[in-house]
Coordinates of C-alpha atoms in Angstrom, one line a residue:
X1 CA -20.5 -45.2 24.4
X2 CA -18.8 -43.9 21.3
X3 CA -22.1 -42.3 20.3
X4 CA -22.3 -40.8 23.8
X5 CA -18.8 -39.3 23.5
X6 CA -19.8 -37.9 20.1
X7 CA -22.8 -36.3 21.7
X8 CA -20.6 -34.9 24.5
X9 CA -18.3 -33.4 21.9
X10 CA -21.3 -31.7 20.1
X11 CA -22.8 -30.5 23.3
X12 CA -19.6 -29.0 24.5
X13 CA -19.1 -27.3 21.2
X14 CA -22.6 -25.9 20.9
X15 CA -23.1 -24.5 24.4
X16 CA -21.5 -21.9 26.7
X17 CA -22.2 -24.1 29.7
X18 CA -22.7 -23.1 33.3
X19 CA -19.9 -23.1 35.8
X20 CA -20.7 -25.4 38.7
X21 CA -19.9 -23.9 42.2
X22 CA -17.1 -25.7 43.9
X23 CA -16.5 -26.0 47.7
X24 CA -16.0 -22.6 49.4
X25 CA -14.9 -21.6 52.9
X26 CA -17.3 -20.5 55.6
X27 CA -16.9 -16.8 54.6
X28 CA -17.7 -17.6 50.9
X29 CA -14.1 -17.4 49.7
X30 CA -12.7 -20.0 47.3
X31 CA -9.3 -21.3 48.3
X32 CA -6.8 -23.2 46.1
X33 CA -4.5 -25.9 47.1
X34 CA -1.0 -24.7 46.3
X35 CA 1.0 -27.7 44.9
X36 CA 4.1 -27.7 42.8
X37 CA 5.6 -29.9 40.1
X38 CA 8.8 -29.8 38.0
X39 CA 8.0 -32.1 35.0
X40 CA 9.6 -35.0 36.7
X41 CA 8.8 -37.5 39.5
X42 CA 11.8 -37.1 41.8
X43 CA 12.2 -39.4 44.8
X44 CA 13.3 -36.6 47.1
X45 CA 10.4 -34.4 46.2
X46 CA 7.9 -37.2 46.5
X47 CA 8.2 -37.1 50.3
X48 CA 6.5 -33.6 50.3
X49 CA 2.7 -33.6 50.5
X50 CA 2.2 -30.8 48.0
X51 CA 4.5 -32.3 45.3
X52 CA 2.8 -33.7 42.2
X53 CA 4.8 -36.0 40.1
X54 CA 4.8 -35.4 36.4
X55 CA 5.2 -37.5 33.3
X56 CA 6.0 -35.3 30.3
X57 CA 5.1 -38.2 28.0
X58 CA 4.5 -41.9 28.8
X59 CA 7.3 -44.4 28.2
X60 CA 9.9 -46.6 29.8
X61 CA 12.1 -43.5 30.4
X62 CA 9.3 -41.8 32.4
X63 CA 8.2 -44.2 35.1
X64 CA 6.6 -43.2 38.4
X65 CA 9.0 -44.1 41.2
X66 CA 7.7 -46.1 44.2
X67 CA 8.3 -43.1 46.5
X68 CA 5.6 -41.2 44.5
X69 CA 2.9 -43.8 44.8
X70 CA 0.8 -41.5 47.1
X71 CA 1.4 -38.3 45.2
X72 CA -0.9 -37.1 42.4
X73 CA 0.6 -37.5 38.9
X74 CA 0.2 -35.2 36.0
X75 CA 0.5 -37.0 32.6
X76 CA 1.1 -35.1 29.4
X77 CA 2.4 -31.6 28.4
X78 CA 0.5 -30.1 25.5
X79 CA 0.7 -33.3 23.5
X80 CA -1.5 -31.8 20.8
X81 CA 1.4 -29.4 19.8
X82 CA 4.3 -30.4 17.7
X83 CA 6.4 -27.9 19.6
X84 CA 5.8 -29.7 22.9
X85 CA 5.1 -33.2 23.9
X86 CA 3.7 -34.1 20.4
X87 CA 2.4 -37.6 21.2
X88 CA -0.3 -39.3 19.2
X89 CA -3.6 -40.0 20.9
X90 CA -3.0 -43.8 21.1
X91 CA 0.3 -43.3 22.9
X92 CA -1.3 -41.1 25.6
X93 CA -4.2 -43.5 26.0
X94 CA -1.8 -46.4 26.4
X95 CA 0.1 -44.4 29.0
X96 CA -3.0 -43.7 30.9
X97 CA -3.8 -47.4 30.9
X98 CA -0.4 -48.4 32.1
X99 CA -0.7 -46.2 35.3
X100 CA -4.4 -46.5 35.7
X101 CA -4.2 -47.9 39.3
X102 CA -1.8 -45.2 40.6
X103 CA -3.0 -44.7 44.2
X104 CA -2.2 -41.0 44.4
X105 CA -4.5 -40.0 41.5
X106 CA -4.0 -39.4 37.9
X107 CA -4.5 -36.2 35.9
X108 CA -4.5 -35.8 32.1
X109 CA -3.5 -34.3 29.7
X110 CA -1.8 -30.9 30.1
X111 CA -3.6 -29.5 27.1
X112 CA -4.0 -25.9 26.2
X113 CA -7.5 -24.6 27.0
X114 CA -8.2 -23.8 23.4
X115 CA -10.2 -25.8 20.8
X116 CA -7.1 -27.9 19.9
X117 CA -6.5 -29.0 23.5
X118 CA -10.2 -29.7 24.1
X119 CA -10.6 -31.9 21.0
X120 CA -7.3 -33.7 21.7
X121 CA -8.5 -34.6 25.2
X122 CA -11.9 -35.8 23.9
X123 CA -10.0 -37.9 21.3
X124 CA -7.9 -39.5 24.1
X125 CA -11.1 -40.3 26.1
X126 CA -12.8 -41.8 23.0
X127 CA -9.8 -43.8 21.9
X128 CA -9.3 -45.1 25.4
X129 CA -12.9 -46.4 25.6
X130 CA -12.7 -47.9 22.2
X131 CA -9.6 -49.9 23.0
X132 CA -10.1 -50.7 26.7
X133 CA -13.9 -50.8 27.0
X134 CA -14.0 -48.2 29.8
X135 CA -13.3 -44.6 30.6
X136 CA -9.8 -43.6 31.8
X137 CA -9.5 -43.9 35.5
X138 CA -8.8 -40.2 36.1
X139 CA -9.0 -38.0 39.2
X140 CA -9.1 -35.0 36.9
X141 CA -7.9 -32.9 34.0
X142 CA -5.0 -30.5 34.2
X143 CA -4.9 -27.5 31.9
X144 CA -2.6 -24.8 30.6
X145 CA -4.1 -21.3 30.3
X146 CA -2.2 -18.4 28.7
X147 CA -3.5 -14.9 28.1
X148 CA -1.7 -13.5 25.1
X149 CA -3.2 -10.0 25.6
X150 CA -6.6 -10.5 24.1
X151 CA -8.3 -11.8 27.2
X152 CA -9.4 -15.3 28.1
X153 CA -12.3 -16.9 26.2
X154 CA -14.6 -17.7 29.1
X155 CA -17.0 -19.7 26.9
X156 CA -14.1 -22.0 26.1
X157 CA -13.3 -22.4 29.8
X158 CA -16.9 -23.4 30.4
X159 CA -16.6 -26.2 27.9
X160 CA -13.8 -27.7 30.1
X161 CA -15.9 -27.2 33.2
X162 CA -18.8 -29.1 31.5
X163 CA -16.5 -31.9 30.3
X164 CA -15.2 -32.4 33.9
X165 CA -18.8 -32.3 35.3
X166 CA -20.0 -34.9 32.7
X167 CA -17.4 -37.4 33.7
X168 CA -17.2 -36.6 37.4
X169 CA -13.6 -35.3 37.2
X170 CA -11.9 -32.4 38.9
X171 CA -9.9 -29.6 37.2
X172 CA -6.5 -28.3 38.0
X173 CA -4.4 -25.5 36.3
X174 CA -0.9 -26.8 36.0
X175 CA 0.4 -23.8 34.0
X176 CA -1.0 -20.3 33.6
X177 CA 0.5 -16.9 32.7
X178 CA 0.0 -13.6 31.0
X179 CA 2.2 -13.4 27.9
X180 CA 3.2 -10.5 25.8
X181 CA 3.3 -6.7 26.5
X182 CA 5.5 -5.1 29.0
X183 CA 6.3 -6.6 32.4
X184 CA 3.9 -4.1 34.0
X185 CA 1.1 -5.1 31.7
X186 CA 1.6 -8.8 32.4
X187 CA 1.6 -8.1 36.1
X188 CA -1.6 -6.1 35.8
X189 CA -3.2 -8.9 33.8
X190 CA -2.5 -11.7 36.2
X191 CA -5.0 -10.9 39.0
X192 CA -7.8 -10.8 36.4
X193 CA -6.7 -14.1 34.9
X194 CA -6.6 -15.9 38.2
X195 CA -10.0 -14.5 39.3
X196 CA -11.5 -15.5 36.0
X197 CA -10.2 -19.1 36.4
X198 CA -11.5 -19.2 39.9
X199 CA -15.0 -18.0 38.9
X200 CA -15.4 -20.0 35.7
X201 CA -13.4 -23.2 36.3
X202 CA -13.5 -23.6 40.1
X203 CA -10.2 -25.6 40.0
X204 CA -9.3 -27.6 43.0
X205 CA -5.6 -26.7 42.5
X206 CA -3.5 -24.0 40.8
X207 CA 0.2 -24.4 40.5
X208 CA 2.6 -21.5 41.4

């Protein structure tokens, strides 16, 4: 299995991949589910169907309350960055294992869509298998995608689509934005960003 994960890493690195069409409506339009999260798992919010609980980083201080048992849960927030969650791969893998039977579905790891985020996520998957002898029990992967004015690297997005397809997981965009420039420039960038994410990633959910 470790050899397989290594091969997956090389394959994703070497190819641009092909976006796999997702489910569309009868008129051919793609529709997103519109959930929300607030980097917590609040009892009051867990009663709402479109609320996704969030665990910024695993640990005793960030437990999933019983009221959120049927809500999807996002685990991790840019753990590959020192300026954010900054948790080592073994910690995230252990956190995934601790909540592996969460009924509402589990999503990892809140990584940036760039190379750092991709290889961090691959490292979590590989470490998890090495320690627990199986793949993480994930519903899907949630990503952060920011356009800093240079446009989005679609080939990098396709690597995430390929990773999800290989393991049978879904994709969700838990954070996205156009950053930099004037307010008008950011507003003009956003429709192109969302349409690109729709076309290339076919996410089942985008947060607002």
